[in-house]
PDB file of N, CA, C and O in Angstrom:
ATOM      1  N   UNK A 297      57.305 -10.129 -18.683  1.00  0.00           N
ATOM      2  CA  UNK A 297      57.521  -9.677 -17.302  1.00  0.00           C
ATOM      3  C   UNK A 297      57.580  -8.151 -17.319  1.00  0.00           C
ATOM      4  O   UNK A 297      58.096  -7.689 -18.336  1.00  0.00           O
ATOM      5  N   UNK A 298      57.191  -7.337 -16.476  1.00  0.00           N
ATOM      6  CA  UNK A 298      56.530  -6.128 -16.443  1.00  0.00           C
ATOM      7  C   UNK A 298      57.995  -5.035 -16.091  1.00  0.00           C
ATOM      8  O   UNK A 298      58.033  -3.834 -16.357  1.00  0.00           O
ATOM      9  N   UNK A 299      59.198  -5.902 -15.387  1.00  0.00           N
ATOM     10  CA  UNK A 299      59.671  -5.674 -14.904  1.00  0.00           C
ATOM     11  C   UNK A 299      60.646  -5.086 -16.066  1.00  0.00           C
ATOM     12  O   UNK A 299      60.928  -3.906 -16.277  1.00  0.00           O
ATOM     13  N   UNK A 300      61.122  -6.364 -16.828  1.00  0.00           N
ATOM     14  CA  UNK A 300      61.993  -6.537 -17.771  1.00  0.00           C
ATOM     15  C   UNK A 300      61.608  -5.342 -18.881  1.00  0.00           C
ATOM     16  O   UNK A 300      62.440  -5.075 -19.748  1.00  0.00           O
ATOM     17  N   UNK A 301      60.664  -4.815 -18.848  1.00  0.00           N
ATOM     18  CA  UNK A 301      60.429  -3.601 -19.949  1.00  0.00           C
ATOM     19  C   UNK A 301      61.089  -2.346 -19.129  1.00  0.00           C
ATOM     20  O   UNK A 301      61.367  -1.335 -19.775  1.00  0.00           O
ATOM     21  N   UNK A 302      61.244  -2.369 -18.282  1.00  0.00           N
ATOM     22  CA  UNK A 302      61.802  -1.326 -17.392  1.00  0.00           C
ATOM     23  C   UNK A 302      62.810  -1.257 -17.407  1.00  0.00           C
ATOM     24  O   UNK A 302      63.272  -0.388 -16.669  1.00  0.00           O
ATOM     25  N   UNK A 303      63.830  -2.112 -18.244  1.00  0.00           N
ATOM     26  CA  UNK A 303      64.847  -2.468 -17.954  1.00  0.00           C
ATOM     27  C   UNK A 303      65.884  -2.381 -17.225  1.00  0.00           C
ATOM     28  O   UNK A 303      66.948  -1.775 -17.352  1.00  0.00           O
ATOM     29  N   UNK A 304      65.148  -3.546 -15.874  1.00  0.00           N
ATOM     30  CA  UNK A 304      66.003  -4.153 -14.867  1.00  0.00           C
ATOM     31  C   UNK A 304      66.542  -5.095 -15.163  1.00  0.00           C
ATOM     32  O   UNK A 304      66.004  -5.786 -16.029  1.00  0.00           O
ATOM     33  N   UNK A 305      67.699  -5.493 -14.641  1.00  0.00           N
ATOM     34  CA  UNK A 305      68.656  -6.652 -15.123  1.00  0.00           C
ATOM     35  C   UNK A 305      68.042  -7.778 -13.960  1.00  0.00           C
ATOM     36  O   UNK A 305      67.862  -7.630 -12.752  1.00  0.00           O
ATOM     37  N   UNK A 306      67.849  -8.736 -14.683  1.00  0.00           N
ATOM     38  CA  UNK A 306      67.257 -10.319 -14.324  1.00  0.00           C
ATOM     39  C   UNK A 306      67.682 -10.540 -12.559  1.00  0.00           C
ATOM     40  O   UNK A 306      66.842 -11.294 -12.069  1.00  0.00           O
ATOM     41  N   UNK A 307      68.551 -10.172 -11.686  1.00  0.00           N
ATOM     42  CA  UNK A 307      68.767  -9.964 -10.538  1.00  0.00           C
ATOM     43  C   UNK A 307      67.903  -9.219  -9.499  1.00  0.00           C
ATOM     44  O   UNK A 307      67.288  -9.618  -8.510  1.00  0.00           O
ATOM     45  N   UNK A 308      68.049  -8.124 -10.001  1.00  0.00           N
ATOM     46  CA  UNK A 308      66.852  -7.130  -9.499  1.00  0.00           C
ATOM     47  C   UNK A 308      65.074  -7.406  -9.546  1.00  0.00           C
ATOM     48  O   UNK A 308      64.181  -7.118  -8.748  1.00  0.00           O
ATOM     49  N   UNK A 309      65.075  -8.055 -10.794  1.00  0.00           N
ATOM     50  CA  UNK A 309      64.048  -8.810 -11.288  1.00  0.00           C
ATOM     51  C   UNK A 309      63.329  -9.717 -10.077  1.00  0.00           C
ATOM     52  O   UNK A 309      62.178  -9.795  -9.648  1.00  0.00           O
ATOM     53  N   UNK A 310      64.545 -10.334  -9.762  1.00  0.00           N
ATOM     54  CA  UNK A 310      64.312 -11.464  -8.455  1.00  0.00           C
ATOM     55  C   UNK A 310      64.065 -11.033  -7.246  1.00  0.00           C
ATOM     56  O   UNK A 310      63.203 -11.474  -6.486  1.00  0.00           O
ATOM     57  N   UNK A 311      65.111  -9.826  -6.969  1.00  0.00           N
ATOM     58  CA  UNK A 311      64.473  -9.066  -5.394  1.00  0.00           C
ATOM     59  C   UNK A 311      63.084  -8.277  -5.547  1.00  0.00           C
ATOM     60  O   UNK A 311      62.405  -8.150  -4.529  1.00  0.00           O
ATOM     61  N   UNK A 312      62.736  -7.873  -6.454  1.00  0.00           N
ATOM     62  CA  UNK A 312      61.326  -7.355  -6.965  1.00  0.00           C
ATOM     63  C   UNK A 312      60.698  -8.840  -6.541  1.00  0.00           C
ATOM     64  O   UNK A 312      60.205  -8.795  -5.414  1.00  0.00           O
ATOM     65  N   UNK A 313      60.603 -10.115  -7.167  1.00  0.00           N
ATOM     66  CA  UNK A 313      59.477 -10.843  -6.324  1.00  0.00           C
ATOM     67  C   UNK A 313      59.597 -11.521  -5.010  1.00  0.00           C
ATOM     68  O   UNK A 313      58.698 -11.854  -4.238  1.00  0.00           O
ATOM     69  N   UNK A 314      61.105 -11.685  -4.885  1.00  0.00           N
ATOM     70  CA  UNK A 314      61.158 -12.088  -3.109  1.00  0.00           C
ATOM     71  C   UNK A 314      60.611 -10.900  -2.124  1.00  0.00           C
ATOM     72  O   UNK A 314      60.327 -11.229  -0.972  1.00  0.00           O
ATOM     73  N   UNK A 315      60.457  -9.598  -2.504  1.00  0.00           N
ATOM     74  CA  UNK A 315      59.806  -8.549  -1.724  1.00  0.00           C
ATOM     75  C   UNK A 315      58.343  -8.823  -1.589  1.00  0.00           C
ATOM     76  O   UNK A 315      57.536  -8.594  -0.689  1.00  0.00           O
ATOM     77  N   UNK A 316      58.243  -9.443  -2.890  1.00  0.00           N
ATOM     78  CA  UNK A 316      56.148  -9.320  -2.834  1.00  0.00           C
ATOM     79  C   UNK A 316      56.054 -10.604  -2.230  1.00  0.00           C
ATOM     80  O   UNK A 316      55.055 -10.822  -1.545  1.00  0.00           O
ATOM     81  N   UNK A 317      56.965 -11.546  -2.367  1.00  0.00           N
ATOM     82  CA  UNK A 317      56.630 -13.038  -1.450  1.00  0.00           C
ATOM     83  C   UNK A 317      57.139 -12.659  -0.240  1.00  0.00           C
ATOM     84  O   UNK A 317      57.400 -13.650   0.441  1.00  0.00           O
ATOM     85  N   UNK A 318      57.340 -11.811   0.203  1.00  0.00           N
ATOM     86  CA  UNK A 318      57.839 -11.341   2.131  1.00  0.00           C
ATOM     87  C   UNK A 318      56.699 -10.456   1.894  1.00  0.00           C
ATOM     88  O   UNK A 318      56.799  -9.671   2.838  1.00  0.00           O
ATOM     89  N   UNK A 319      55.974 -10.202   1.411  1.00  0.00           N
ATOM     90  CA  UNK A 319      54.918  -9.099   1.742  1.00  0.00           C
ATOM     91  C   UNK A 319      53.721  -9.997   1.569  1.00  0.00           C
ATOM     92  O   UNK A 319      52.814  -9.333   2.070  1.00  0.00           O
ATOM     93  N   UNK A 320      53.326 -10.864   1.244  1.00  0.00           N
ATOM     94  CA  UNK A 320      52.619 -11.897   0.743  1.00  0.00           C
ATOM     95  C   UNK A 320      52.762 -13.043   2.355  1.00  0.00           C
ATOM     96  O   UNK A 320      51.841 -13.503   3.029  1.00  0.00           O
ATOM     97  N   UNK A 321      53.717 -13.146   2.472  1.00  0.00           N
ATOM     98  CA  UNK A 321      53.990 -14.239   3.543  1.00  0.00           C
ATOM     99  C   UNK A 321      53.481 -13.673   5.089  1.00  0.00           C
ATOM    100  O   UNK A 321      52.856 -14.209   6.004  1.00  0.00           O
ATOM    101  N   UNK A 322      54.058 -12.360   4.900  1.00  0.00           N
ATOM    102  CA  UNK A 322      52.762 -11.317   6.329  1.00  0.00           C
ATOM    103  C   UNK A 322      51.790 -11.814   6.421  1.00  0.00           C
ATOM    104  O   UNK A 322      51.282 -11.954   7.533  1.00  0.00           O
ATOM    105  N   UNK A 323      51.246 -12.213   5.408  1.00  0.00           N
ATOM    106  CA  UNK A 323      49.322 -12.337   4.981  1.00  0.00           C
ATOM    107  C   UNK A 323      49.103 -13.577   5.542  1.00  0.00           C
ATOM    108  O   UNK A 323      48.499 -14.104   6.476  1.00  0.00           O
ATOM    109  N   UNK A 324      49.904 -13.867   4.518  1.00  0.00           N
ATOM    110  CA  UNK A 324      49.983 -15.762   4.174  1.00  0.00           C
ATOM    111  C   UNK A 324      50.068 -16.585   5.695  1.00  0.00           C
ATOM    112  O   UNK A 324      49.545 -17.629   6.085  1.00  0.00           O
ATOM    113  N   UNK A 325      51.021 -15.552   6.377  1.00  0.00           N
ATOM    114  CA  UNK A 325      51.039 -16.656   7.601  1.00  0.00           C
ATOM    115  C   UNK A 325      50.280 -16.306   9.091  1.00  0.00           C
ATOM    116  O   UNK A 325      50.571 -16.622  10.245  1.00  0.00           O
ATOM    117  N   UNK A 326      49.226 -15.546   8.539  1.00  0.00           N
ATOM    118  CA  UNK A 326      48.207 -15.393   9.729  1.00  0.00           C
ATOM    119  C   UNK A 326      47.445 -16.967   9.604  1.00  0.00           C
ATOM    120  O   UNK A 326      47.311 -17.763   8.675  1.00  0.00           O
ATOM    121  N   UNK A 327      47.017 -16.955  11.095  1.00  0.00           N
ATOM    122  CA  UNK A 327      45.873 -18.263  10.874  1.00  0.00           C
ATOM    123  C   UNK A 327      44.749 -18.329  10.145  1.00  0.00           C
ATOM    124  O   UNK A 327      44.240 -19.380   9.757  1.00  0.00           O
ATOM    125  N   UNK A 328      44.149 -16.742   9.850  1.00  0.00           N
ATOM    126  CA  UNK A 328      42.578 -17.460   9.549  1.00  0.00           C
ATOM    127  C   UNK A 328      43.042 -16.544   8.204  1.00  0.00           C
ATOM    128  O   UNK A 328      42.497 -15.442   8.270  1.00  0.00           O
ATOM    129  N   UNK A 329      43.982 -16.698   6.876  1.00  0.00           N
ATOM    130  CA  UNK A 329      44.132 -16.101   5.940  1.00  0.00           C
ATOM    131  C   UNK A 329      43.363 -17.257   4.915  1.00  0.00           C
ATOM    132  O   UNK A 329      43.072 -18.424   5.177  1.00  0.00           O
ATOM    133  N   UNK A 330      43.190 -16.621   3.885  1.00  0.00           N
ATOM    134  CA  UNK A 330      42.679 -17.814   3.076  1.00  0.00           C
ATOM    135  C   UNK A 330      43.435 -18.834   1.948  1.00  0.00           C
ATOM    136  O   UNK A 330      44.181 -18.152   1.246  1.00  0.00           O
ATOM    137  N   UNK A 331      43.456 -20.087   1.616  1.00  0.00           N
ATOM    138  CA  UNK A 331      43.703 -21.222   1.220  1.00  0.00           C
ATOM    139  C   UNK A 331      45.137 -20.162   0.198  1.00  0.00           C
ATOM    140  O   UNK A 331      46.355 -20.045   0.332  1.00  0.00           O
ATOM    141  N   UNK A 332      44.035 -19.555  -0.832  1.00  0.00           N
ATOM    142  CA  UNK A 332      44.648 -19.417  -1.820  1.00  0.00           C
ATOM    143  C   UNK A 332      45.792 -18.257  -1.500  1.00  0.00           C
ATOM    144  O   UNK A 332      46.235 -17.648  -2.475  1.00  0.00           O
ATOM    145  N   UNK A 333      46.161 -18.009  -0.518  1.00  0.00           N
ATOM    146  CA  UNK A 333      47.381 -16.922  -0.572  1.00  0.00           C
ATOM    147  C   UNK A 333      48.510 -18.006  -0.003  1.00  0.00           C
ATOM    148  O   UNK A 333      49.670 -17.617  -0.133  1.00  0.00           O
ATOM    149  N   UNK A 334      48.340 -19.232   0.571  1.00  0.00           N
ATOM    150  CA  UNK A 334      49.430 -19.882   0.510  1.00  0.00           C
ATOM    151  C   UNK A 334      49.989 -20.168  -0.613  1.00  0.00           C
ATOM    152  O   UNK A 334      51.206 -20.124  -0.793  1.00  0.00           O
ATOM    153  N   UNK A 335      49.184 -20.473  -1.429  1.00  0.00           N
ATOM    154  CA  UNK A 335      49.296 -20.968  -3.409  1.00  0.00           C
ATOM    155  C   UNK A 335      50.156 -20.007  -4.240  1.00  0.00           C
ATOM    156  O   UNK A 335      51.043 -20.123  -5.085  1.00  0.00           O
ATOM    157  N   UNK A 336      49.460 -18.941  -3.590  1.00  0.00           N
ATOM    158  CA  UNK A 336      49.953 -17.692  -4.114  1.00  0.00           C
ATOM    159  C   UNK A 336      51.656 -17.441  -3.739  1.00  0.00           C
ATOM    160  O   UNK A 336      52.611 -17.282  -4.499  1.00  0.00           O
ATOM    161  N   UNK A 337      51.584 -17.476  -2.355  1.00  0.00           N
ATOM    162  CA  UNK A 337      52.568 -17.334  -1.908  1.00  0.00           C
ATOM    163  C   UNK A 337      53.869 -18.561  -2.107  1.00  0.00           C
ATOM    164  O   UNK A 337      55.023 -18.162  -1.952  1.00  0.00           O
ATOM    165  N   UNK A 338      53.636 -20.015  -2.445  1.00  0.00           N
ATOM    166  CA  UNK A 338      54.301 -21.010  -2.964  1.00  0.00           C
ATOM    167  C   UNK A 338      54.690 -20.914  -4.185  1.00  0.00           C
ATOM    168  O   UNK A 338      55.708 -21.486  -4.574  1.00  0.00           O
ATOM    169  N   UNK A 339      53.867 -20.112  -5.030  1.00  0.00           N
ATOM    170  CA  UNK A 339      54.071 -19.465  -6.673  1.00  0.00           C
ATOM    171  C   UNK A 339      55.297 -18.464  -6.435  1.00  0.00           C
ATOM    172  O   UNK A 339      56.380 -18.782  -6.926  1.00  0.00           O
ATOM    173  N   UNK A 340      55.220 -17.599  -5.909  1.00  0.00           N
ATOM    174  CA  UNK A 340      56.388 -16.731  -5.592  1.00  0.00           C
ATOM    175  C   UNK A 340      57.675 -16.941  -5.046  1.00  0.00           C
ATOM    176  O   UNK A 340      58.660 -16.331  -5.464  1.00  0.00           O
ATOM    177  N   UNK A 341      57.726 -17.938  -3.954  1.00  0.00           N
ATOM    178  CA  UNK A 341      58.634 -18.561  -3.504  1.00  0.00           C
ATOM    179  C   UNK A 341      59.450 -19.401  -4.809  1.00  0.00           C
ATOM    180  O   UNK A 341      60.647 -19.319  -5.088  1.00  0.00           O
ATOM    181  N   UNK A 342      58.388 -20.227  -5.500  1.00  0.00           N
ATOM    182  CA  UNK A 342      59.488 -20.878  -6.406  1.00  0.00           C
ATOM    183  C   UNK A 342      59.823 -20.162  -7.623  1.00  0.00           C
ATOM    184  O   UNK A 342      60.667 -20.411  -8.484  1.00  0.00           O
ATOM    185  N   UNK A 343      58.777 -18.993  -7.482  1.00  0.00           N
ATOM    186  CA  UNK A 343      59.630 -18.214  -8.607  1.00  0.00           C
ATOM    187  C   UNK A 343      61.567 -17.891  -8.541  1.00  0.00           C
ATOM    188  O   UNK A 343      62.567 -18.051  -9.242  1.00  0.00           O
ATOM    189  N   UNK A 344      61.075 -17.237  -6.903  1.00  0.00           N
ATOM    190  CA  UNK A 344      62.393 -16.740  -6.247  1.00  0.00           C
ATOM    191  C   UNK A 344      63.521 -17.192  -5.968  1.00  0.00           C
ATOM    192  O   UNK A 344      64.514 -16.564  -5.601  1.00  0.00           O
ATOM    193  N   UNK A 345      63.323 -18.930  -6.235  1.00  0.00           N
ATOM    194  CA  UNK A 345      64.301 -19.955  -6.270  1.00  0.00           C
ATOM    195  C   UNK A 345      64.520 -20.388  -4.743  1.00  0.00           C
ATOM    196  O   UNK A 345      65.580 -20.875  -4.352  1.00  0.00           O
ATOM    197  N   UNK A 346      63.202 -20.119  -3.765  1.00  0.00           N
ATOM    198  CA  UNK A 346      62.988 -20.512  -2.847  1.00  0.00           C
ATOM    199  C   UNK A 346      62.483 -22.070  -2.680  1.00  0.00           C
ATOM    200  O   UNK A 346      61.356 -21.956  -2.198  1.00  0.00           O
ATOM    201  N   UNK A 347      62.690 -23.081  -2.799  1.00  0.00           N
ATOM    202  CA  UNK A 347      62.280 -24.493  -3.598  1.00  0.00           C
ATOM    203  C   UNK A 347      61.734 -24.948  -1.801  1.00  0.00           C
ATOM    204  O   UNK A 347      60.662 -25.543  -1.689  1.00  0.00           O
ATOM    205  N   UNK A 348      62.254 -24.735  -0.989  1.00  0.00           N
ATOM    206  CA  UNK A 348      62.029 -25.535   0.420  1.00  0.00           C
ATOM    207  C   UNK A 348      60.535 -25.071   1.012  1.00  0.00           C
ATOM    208  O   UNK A 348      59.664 -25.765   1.536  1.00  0.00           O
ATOM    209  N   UNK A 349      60.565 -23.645   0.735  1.00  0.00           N
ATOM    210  CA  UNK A 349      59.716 -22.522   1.301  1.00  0.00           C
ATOM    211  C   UNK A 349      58.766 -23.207   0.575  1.00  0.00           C
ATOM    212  O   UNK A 349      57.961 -23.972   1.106  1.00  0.00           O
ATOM    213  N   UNK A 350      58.824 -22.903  -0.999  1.00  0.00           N
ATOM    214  CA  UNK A 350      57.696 -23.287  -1.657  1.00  0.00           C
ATOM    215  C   UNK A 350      57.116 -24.573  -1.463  1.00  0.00           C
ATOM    216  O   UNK A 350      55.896 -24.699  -1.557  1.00  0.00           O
ATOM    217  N   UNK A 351      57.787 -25.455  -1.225  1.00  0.00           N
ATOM    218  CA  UNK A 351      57.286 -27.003  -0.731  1.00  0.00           C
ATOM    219  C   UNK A 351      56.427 -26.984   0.436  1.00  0.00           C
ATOM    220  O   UNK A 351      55.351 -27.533   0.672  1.00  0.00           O
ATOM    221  N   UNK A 352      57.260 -26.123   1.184  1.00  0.00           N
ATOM    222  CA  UNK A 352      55.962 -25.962   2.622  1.00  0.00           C
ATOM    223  C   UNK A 352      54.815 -25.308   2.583  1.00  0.00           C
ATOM    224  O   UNK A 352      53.877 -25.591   3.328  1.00  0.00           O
ATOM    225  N   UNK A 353      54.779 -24.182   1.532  1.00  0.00           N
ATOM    226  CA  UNK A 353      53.236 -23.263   1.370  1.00  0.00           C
ATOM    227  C   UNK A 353      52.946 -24.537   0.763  1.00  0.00           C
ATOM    228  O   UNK A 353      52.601 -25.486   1.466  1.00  0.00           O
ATOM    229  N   UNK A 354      53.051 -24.628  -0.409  1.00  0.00           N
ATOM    230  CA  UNK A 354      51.927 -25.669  -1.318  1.00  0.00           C
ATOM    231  C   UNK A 354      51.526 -26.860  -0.326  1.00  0.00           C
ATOM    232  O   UNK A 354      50.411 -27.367  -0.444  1.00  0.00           O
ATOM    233  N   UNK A 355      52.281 -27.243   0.500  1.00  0.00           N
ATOM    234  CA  UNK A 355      51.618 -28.498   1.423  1.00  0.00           C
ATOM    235  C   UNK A 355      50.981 -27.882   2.477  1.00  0.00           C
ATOM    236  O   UNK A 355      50.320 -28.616   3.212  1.00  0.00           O
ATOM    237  N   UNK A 356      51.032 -26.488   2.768  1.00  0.00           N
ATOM    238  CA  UNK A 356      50.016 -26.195   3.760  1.00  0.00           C
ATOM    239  C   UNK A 356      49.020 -25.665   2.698  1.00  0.00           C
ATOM    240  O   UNK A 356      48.335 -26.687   2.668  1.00  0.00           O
ATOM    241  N   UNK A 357      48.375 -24.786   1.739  1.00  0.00           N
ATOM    242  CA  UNK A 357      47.695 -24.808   0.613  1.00  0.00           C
ATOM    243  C   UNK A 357      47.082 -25.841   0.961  1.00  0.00           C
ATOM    244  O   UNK A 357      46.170 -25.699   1.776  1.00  0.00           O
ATOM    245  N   UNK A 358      47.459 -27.452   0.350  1.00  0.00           N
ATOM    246  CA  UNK A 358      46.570 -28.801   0.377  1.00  0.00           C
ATOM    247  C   UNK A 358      45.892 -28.869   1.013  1.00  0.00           C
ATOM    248  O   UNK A 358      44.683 -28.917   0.787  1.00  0.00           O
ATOM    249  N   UNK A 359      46.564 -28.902   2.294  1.00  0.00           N
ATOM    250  CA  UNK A 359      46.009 -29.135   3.726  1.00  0.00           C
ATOM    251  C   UNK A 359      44.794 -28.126   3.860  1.00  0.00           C
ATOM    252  O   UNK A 359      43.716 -28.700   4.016  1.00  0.00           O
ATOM    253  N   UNK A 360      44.752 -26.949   3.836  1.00  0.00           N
ATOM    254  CA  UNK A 360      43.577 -25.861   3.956  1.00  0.00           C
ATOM    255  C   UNK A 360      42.898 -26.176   2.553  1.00  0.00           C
ATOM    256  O   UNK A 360      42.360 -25.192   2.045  1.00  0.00           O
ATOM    257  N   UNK A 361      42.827 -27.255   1.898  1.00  0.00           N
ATOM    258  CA  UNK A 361      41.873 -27.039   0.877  1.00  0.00           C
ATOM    259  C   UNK A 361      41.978 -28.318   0.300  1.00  0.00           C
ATOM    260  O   UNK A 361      42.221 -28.351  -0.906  1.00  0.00           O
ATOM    261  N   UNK A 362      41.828 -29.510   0.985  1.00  0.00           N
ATOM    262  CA  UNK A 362      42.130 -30.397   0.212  1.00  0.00           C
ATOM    263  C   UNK A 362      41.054 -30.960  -0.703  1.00  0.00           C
ATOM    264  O   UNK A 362      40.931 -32.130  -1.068  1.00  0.00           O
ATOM    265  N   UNK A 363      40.117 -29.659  -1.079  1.00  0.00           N
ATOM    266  CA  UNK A 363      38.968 -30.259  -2.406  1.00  0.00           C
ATOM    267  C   UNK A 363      39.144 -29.348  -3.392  1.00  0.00           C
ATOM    268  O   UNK A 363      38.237 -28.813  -4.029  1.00  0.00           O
ATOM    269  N   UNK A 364      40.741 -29.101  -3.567  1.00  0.00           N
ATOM    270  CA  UNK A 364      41.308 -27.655  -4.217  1.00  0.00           C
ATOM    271  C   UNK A 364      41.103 -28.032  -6.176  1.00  0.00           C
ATOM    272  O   UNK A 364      41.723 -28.943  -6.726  1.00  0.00           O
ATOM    273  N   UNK A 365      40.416 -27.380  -6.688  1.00  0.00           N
ATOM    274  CA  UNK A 365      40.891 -28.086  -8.193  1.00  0.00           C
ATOM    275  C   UNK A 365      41.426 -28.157  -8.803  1.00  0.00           C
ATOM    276  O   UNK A 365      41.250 -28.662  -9.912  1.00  0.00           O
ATOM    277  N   UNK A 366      42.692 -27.497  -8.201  1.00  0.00           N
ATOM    278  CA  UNK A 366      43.964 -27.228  -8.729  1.00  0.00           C
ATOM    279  C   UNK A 366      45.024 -28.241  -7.846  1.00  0.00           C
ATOM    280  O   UNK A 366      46.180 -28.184  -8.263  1.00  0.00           O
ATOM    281  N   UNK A 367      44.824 -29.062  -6.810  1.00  0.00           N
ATOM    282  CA  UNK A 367      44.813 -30.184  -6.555  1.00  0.00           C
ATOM    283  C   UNK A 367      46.013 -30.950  -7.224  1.00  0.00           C
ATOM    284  O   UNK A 367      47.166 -31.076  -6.811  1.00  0.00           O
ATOM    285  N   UNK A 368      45.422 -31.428  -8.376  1.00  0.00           N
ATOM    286  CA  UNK A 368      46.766 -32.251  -9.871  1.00  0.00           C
ATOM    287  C   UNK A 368      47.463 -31.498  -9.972  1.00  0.00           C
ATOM    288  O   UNK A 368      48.510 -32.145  -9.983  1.00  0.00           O
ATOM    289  N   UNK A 369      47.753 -30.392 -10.076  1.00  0.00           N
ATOM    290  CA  UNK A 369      48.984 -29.571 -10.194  1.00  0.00           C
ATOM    291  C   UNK A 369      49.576 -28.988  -9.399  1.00  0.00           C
ATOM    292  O   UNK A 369      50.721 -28.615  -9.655  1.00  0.00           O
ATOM    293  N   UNK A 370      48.939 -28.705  -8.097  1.00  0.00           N
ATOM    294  CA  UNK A 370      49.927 -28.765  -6.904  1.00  0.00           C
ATOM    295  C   UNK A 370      50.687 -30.042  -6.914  1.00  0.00           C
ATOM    296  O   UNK A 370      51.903 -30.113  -7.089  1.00  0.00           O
ATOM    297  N   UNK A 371      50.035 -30.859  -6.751  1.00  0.00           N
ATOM    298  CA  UNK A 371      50.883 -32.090  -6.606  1.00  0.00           C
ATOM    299  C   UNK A 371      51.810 -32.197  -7.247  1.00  0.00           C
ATOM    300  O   UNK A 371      52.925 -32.382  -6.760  1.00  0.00           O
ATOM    301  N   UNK A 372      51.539 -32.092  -8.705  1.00  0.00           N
ATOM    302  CA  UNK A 372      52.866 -32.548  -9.726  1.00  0.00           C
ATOM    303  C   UNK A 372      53.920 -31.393  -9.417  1.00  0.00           C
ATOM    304  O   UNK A 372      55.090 -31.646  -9.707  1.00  0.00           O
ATOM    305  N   UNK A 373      53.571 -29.919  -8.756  1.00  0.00           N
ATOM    306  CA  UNK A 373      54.566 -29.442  -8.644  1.00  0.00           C
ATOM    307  C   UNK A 373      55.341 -29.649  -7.665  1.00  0.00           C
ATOM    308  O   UNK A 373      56.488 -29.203  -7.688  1.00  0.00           O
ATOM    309  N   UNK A 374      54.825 -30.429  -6.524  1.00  0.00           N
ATOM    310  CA  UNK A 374      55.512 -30.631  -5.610  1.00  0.00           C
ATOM    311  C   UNK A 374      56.451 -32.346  -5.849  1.00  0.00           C
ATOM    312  O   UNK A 374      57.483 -32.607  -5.230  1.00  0.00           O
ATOM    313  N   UNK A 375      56.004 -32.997  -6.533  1.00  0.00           N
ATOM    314  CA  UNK A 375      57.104 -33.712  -6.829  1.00  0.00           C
ATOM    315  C   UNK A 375      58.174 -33.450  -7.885  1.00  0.00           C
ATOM    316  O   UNK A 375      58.623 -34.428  -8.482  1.00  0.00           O
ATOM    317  N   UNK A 376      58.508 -32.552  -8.101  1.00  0.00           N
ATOM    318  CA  UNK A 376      59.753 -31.913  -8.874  1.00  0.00           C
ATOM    319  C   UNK A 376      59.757 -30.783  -7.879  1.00  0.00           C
ATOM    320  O   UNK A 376      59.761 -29.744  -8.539  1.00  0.00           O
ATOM    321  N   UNK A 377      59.757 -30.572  -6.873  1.00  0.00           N
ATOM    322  CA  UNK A 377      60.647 -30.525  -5.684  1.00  0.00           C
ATOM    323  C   UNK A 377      61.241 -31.370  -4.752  1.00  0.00           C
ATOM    324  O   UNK A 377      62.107 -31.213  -3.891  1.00  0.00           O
ATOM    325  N   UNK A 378      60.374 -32.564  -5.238  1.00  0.00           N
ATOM    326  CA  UNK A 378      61.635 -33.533  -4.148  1.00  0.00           C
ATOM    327  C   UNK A 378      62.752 -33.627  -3.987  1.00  0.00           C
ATOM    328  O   UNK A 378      63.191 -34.407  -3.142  1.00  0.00           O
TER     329      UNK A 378
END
């Protein structure tokens, strides 16, 4: 982590990516944005220990792409958020 060489303590670490997933989610939640910045943006969320958020990008993700080939692993990540 790019961060951790800088040495920031693991806290700070975390508001460093909940900033880029609120800067990401600007994007993310226009209508005509594309598939993969929800993905993107569901990656960040559960980095951030956002687990609800992230459940809802990755199921809107599907939905805008449901011939995604990454598909099997959305899925499996979304059932270890249930």
């Amino acid at each position: 982590e790019p961060h951790a060489r800088r040495g920031l303590p693991p806290a700070a670490q975390g508001r460093r990516r909940g900033a880029r997933a609120s800067r990401l989610c600007r994007g993310g939640g226009q209508p005509d944005a594309p598939a993969e910045s929800w993905r993107a943006l569901a990656d960040l969320q559960l980095k951030a220990g956002d687990r609800a958020d992230a459940r809802t990008s990755y199921e809107t993700y599907l939905t805008r792409a449901p011939e995604a080939q990454d598909r099997w692993l959305v899925e499996s990540t979304l059932k270890t958020l249930e």
